[in-house]
PDB file of C-alpha atoms in Angstrom:
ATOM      1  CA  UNK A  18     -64.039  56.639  64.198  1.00 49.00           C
ATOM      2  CA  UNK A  19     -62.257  57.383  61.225  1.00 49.00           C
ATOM      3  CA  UNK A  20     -62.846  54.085  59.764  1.00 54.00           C
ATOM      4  CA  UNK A  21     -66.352  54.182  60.244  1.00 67.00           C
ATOM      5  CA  UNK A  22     -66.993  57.482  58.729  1.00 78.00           C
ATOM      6  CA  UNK A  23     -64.873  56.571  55.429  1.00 79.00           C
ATOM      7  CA  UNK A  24     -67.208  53.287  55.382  1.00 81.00           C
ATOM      8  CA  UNK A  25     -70.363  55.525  56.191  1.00 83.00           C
ATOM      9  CA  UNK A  26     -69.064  57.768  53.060  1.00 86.00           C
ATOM     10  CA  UNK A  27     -68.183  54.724  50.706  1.00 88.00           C
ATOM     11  CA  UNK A  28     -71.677  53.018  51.481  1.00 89.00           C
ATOM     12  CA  UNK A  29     -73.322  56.820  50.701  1.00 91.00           C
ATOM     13  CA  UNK A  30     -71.723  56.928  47.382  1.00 92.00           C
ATOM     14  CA  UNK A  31     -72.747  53.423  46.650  1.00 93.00           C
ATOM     15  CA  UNK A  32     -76.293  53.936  47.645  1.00 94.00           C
ATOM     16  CA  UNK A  33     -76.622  57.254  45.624  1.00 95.00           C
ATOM     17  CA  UNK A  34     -74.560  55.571  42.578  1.00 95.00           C
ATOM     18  CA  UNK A  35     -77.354  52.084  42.916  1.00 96.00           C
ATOM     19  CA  UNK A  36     -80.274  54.792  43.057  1.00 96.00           C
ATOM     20  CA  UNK A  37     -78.984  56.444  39.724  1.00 96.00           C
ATOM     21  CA  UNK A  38     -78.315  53.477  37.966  1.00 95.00           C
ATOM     22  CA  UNK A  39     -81.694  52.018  38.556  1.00 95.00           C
ATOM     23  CA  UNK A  40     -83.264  55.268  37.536  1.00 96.00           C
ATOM     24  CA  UNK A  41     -81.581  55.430  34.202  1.00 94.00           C
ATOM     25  CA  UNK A  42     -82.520  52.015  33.275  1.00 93.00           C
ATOM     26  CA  UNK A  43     -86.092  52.205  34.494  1.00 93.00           C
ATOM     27  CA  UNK A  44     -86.837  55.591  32.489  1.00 94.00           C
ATOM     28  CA  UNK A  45     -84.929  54.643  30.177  1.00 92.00           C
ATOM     29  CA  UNK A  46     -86.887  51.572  29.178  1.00 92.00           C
ATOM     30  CA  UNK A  47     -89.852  53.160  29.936  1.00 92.00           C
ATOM     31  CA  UNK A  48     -88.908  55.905  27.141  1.00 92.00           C
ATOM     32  CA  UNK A  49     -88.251  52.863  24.970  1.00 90.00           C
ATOM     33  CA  UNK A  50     -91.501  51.145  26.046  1.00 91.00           C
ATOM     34  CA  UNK A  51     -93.687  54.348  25.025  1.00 92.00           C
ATOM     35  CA  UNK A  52     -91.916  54.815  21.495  1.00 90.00           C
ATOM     36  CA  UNK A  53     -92.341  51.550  20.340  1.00 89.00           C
ATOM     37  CA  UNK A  54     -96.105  51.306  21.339  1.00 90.00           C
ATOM     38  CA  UNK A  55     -96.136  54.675  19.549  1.00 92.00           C
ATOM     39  CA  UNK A  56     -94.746  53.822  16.512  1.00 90.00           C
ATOM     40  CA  UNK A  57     -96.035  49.853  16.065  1.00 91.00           C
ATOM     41  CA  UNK A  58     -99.842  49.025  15.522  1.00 93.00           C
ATOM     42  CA  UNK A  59    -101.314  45.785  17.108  1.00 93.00           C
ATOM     43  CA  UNK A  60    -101.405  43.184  14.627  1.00 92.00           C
ATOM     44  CA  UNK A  61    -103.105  39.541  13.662  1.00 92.00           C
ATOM     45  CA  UNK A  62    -100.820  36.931  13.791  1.00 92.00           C
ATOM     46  CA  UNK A  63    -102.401  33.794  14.480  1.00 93.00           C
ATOM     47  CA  UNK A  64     -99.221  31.383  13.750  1.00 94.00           C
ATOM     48  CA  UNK A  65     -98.495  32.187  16.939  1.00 94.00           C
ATOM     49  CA  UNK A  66    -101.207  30.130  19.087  1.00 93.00           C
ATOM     50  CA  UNK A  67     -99.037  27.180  17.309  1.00 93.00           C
ATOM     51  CA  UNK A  68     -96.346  27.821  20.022  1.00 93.00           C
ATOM     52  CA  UNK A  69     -98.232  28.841  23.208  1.00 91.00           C
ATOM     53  CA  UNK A  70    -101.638  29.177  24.938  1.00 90.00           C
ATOM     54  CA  UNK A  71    -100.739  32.233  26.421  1.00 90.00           C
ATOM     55  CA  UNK A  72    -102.388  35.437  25.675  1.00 91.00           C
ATOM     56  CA  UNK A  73     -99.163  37.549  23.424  1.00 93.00           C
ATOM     57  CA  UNK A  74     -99.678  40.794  22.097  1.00 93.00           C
ATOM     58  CA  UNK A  75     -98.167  41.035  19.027  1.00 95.00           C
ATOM     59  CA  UNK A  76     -97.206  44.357  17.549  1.00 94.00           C
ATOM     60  CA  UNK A  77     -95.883  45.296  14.002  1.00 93.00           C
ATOM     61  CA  UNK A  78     -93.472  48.385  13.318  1.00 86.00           C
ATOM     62  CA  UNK A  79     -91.178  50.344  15.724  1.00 71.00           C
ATOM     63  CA  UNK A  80     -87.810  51.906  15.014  1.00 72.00           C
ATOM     64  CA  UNK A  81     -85.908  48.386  15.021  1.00 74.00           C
ATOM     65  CA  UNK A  82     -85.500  45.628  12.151  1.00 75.00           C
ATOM     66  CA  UNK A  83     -85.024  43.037  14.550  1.00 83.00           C
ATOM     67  CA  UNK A  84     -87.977  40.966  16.163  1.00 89.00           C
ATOM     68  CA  UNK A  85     -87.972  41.259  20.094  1.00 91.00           C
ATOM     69  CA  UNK A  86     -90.217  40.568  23.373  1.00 91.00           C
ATOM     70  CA  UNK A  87     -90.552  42.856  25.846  1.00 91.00           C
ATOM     71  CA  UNK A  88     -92.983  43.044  29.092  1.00 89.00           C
ATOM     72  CA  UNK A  89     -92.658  40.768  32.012  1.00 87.00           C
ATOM     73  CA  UNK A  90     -96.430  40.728  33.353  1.00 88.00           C
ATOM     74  CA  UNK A  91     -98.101  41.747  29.429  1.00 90.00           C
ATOM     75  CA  UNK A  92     -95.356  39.786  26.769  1.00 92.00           C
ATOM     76  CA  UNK A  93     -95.354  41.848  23.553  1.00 94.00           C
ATOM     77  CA  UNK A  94     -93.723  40.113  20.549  1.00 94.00           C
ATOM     78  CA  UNK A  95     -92.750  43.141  18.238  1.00 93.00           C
ATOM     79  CA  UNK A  96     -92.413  42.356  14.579  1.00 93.00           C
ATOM     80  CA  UNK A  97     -90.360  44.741  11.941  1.00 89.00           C
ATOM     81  CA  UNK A  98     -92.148  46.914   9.702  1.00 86.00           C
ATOM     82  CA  UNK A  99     -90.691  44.396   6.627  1.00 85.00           C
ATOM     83  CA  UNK A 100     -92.532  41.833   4.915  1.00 87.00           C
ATOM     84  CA  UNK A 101     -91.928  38.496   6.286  1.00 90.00           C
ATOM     85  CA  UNK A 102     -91.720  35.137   4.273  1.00 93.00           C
ATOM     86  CA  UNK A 103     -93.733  32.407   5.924  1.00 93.00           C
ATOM     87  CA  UNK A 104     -90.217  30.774   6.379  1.00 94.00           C
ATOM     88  CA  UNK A 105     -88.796  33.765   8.160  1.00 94.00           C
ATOM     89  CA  UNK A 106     -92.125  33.997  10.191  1.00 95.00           C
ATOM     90  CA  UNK A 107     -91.391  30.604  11.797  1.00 95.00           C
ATOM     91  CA  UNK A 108     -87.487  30.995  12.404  1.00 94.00           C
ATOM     92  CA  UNK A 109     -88.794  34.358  14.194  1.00 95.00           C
ATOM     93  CA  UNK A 110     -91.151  32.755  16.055  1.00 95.00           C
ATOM     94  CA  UNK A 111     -89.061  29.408  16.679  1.00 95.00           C
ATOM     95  CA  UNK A 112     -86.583  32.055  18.459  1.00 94.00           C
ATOM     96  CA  UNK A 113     -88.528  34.476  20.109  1.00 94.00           C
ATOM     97  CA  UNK A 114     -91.470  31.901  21.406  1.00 95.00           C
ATOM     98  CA  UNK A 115     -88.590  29.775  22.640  1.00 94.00           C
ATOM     99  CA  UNK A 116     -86.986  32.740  24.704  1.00 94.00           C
ATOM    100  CA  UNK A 117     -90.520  33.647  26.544  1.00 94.00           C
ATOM    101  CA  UNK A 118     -91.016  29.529  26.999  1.00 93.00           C
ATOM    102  CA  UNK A 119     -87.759  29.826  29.365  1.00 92.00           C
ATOM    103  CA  UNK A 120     -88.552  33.559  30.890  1.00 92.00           C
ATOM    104  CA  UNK A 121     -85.339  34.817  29.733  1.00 92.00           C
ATOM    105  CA  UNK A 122     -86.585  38.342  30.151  1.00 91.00           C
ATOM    106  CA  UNK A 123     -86.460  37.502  33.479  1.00 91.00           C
ATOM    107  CA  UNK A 124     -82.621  36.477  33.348  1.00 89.00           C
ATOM    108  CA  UNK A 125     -81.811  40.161  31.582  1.00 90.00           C
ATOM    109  CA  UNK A 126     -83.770  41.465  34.159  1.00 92.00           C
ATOM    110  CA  UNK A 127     -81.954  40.160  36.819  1.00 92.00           C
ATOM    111  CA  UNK A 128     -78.799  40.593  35.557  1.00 91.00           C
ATOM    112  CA  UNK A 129     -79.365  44.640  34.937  1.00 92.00           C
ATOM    113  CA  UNK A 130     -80.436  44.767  38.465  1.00 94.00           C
ATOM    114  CA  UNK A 131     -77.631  43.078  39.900  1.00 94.00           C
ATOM    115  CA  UNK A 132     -75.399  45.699  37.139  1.00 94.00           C
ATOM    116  CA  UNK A 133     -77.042  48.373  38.842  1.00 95.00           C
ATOM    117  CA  UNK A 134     -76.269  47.002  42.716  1.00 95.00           C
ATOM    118  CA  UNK A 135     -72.781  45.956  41.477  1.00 95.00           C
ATOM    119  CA  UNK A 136     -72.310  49.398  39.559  1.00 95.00           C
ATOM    120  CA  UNK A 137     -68.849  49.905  40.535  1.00 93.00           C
ATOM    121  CA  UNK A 138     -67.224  46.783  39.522  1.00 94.00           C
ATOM    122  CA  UNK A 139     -66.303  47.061  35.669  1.00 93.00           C
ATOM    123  CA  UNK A 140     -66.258  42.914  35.713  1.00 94.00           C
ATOM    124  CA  UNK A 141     -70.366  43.541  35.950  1.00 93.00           C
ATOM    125  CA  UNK A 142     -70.937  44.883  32.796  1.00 92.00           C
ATOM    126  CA  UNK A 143     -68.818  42.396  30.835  1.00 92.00           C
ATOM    127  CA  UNK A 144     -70.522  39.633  32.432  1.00 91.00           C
ATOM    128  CA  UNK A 145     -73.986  41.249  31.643  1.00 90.00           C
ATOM    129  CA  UNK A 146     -72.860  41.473  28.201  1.00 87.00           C
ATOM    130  CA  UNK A 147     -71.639  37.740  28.052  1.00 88.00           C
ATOM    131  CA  UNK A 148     -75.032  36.664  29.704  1.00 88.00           C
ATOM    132  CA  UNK A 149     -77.078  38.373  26.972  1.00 86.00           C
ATOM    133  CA  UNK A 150     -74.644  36.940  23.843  1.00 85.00           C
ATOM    134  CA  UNK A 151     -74.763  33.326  25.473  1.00 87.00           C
ATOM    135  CA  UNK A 152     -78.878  33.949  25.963  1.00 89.00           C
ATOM    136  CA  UNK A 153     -79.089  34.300  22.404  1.00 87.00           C
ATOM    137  CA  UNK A 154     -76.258  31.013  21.364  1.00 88.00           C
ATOM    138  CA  UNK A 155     -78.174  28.782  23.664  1.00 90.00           C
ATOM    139  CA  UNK A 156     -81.933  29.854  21.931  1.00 91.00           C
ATOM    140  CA  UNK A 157     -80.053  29.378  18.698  1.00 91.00           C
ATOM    141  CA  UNK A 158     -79.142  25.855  19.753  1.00 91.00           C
ATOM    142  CA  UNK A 159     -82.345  25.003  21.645  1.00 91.00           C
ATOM    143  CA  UNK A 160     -84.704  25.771  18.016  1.00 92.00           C
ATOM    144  CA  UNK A 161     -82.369  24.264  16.001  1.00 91.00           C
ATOM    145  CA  UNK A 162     -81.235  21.102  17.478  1.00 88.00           C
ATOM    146  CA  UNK A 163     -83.787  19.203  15.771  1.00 84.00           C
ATOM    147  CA  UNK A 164     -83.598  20.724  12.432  1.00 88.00           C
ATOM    148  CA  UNK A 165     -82.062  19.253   9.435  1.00 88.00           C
ATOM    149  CA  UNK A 166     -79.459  21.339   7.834  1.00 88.00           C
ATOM    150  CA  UNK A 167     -81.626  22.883   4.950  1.00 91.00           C
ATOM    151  CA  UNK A 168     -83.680  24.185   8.127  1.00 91.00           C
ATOM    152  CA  UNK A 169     -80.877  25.338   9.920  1.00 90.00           C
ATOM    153  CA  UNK A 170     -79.777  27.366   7.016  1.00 91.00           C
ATOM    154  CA  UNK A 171     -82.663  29.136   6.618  1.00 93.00           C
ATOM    155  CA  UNK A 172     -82.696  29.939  10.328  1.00 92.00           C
ATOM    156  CA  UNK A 173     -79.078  31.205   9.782  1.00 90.00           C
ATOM    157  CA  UNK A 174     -80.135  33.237   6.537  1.00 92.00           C
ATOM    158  CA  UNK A 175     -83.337  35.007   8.992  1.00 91.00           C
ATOM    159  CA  UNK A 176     -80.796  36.047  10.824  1.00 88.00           C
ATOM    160  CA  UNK A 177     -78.534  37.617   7.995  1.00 86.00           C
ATOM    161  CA  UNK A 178     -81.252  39.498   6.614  1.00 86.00           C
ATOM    162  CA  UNK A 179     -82.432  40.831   9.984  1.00 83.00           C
ATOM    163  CA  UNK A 180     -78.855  42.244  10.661  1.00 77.00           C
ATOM    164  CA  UNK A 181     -78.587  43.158   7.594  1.00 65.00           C
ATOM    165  CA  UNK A 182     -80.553  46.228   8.069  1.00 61.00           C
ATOM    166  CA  UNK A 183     -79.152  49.406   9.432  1.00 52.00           C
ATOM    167  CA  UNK A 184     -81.153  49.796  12.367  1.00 54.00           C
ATOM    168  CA  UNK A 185     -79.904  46.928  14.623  1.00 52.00           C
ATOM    169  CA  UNK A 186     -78.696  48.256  17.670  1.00 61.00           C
ATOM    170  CA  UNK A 187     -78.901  46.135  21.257  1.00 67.00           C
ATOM    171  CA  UNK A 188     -81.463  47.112  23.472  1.00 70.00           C
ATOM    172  CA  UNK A 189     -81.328  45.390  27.093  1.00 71.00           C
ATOM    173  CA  UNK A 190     -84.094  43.791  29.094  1.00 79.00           C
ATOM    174  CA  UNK A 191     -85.589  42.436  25.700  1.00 82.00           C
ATOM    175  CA  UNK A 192     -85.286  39.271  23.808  1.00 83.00           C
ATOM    176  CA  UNK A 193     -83.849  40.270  20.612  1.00 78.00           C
ATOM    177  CA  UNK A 194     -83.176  37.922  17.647  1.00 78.00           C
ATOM    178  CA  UNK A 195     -80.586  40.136  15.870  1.00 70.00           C
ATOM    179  CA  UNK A 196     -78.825  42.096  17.928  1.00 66.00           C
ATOM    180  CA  UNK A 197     -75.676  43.101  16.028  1.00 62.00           C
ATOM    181  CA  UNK A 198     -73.068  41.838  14.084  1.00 65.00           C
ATOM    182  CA  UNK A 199     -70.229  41.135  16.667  1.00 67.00           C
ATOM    183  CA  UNK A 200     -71.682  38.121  17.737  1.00 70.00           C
ATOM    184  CA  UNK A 201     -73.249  36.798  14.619  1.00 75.00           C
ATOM    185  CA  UNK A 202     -70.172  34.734  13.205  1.00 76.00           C
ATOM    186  CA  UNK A 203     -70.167  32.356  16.686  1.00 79.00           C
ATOM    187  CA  UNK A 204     -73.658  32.234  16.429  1.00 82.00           C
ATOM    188  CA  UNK A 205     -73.715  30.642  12.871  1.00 80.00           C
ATOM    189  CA  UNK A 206     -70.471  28.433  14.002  1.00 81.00           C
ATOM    190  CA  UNK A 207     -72.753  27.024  17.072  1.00 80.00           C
ATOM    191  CA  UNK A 208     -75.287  26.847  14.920  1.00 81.00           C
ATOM    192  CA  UNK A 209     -73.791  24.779  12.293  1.00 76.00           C
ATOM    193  CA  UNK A 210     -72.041  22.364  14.742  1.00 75.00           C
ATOM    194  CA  UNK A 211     -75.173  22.215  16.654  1.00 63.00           C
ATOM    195  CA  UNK A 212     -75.374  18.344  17.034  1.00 54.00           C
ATOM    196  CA  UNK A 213     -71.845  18.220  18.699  1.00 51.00           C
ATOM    197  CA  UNK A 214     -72.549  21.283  21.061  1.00 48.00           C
ATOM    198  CA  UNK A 215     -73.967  20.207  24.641  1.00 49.00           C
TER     199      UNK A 215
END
C-alpha cells in the first residue's frame, strides 16, 4: 500500500508538472504569435513562388533581426525590418524555404512536447537544445552543398550580418536562421568543409 500511494503521488506531481509545462509553452508562443503579427505588416515578396507552390504568408518587421517561420497549418515566413540585398534575399530564402520543404517545425514541435512529458529529466532539455543547433547545421549543409565557394561565402556573410544585430535571441518552435552566436563558429566550419561532411 505504501508503494502504491508514493507511485500514485510521483505520477500526480508528474501529471501536474506535464500540464504546466505545456501551458507555458502554448501561451507562451501564443504571446509571441500575437506580437509579431502586431508589430510586422504583410508584405509582397514574389521571389518566393521560385521555391514552392504553396500558399506562404510572408510578413515584414517584428521585434527580431533574424528571418524565421512559424505556423504549422498557416506557414508565415517573417522578414526583419532591414533592407535586404537581393543576395541576402536568396541565402534567406535558400534557408528558410529549405526548413519548411522538410517540416522541421514539426521536429521542434515534437521535441518541446516530448520536453514537456519528459520535464523532469535535465538530459531533455540538452537534447532539445542539440536537436535545434543540428536543425540549423544540417539546413546549412543541405542549401549549400551545391554552391561554389564565392556562394557559400555570401551565405556565411547573411548570416554574420543577421547576428550581428542586437536583437537575436532563440525563440523555440520556429525556424530561425540566426539564432545566436554560440553556435555560429561550427556552423561556418560545416559550412566551409561542406563537400567532405555526409
Amino acid at each position: 500500500l505504501l508503494v502504491n500511494s508514493r507511485l500514485d503521488y510521483l505520477s500526480i506531481i508528474w501529471l501536474l508538472g506535464m500540464e504546466m509545462f505545456f501551458a507555458i509553452n502554448i501561451i507562451g508562443y501564443a504571446r509571441f504569435v500575437r506580437r509579431v503579427h502586431k508589430n510586422s505588416v504583410v508584405a509582397d515578396c514574389p521571389q518566393i513562388r521560385n521555391y514552392t507552390d504553396r500558399k506562404i504568408i510572408v510578413r515584414k518587421g517584428g521585434e527580431l533581426s533574424s528571418p524565421f517561420m512559424l505556423g504549422v497549418f498557416r506557414p508565415t515566413l517573417i522578414l526583419p525590418e532591414r533592407e535586404l540585398t537581393a543576395e541576402q534575399l536568396r541565402n534567406i530564402l535558400s534557408h528558410e524555404m529549405t526548413h519548411f520543404r522538410r517540416k522541421d517545425i514539426l521536429y521542434k514541435w515534437f521535441a518541446v512536447i516530448v520536453r514537456c512529458i519528459h520535464w523532469f529529466n535535465p538530459m531533455v532539455y540538452f537534447v532539445v537544445r542539440q536537436i535545434n543547433r543540428e536543425c540549423e547545421i544540417s539546413c546549412d549543409l543541405s542549401v549549400t552543398r551545391r554552391m561554389n565557394r564565392e556562394e557559400q561565402m555570401s551565405y556565411v556573410d547573411t548570416i554574420l550580418s543577421l547576428v550581428s544585430e542586437d536583437r537575436v535571441k532563440s525563440v523555440p518552435m520556429t525556424t530561425q536562421m540566426a539564432n545566436g552566436k554560440r553556435a555560429l563558429k561550427r556552423r561556418v566550419i560545416m559550412i566551409k568543409n561542406a563537400k567532405q561532411t555526409t
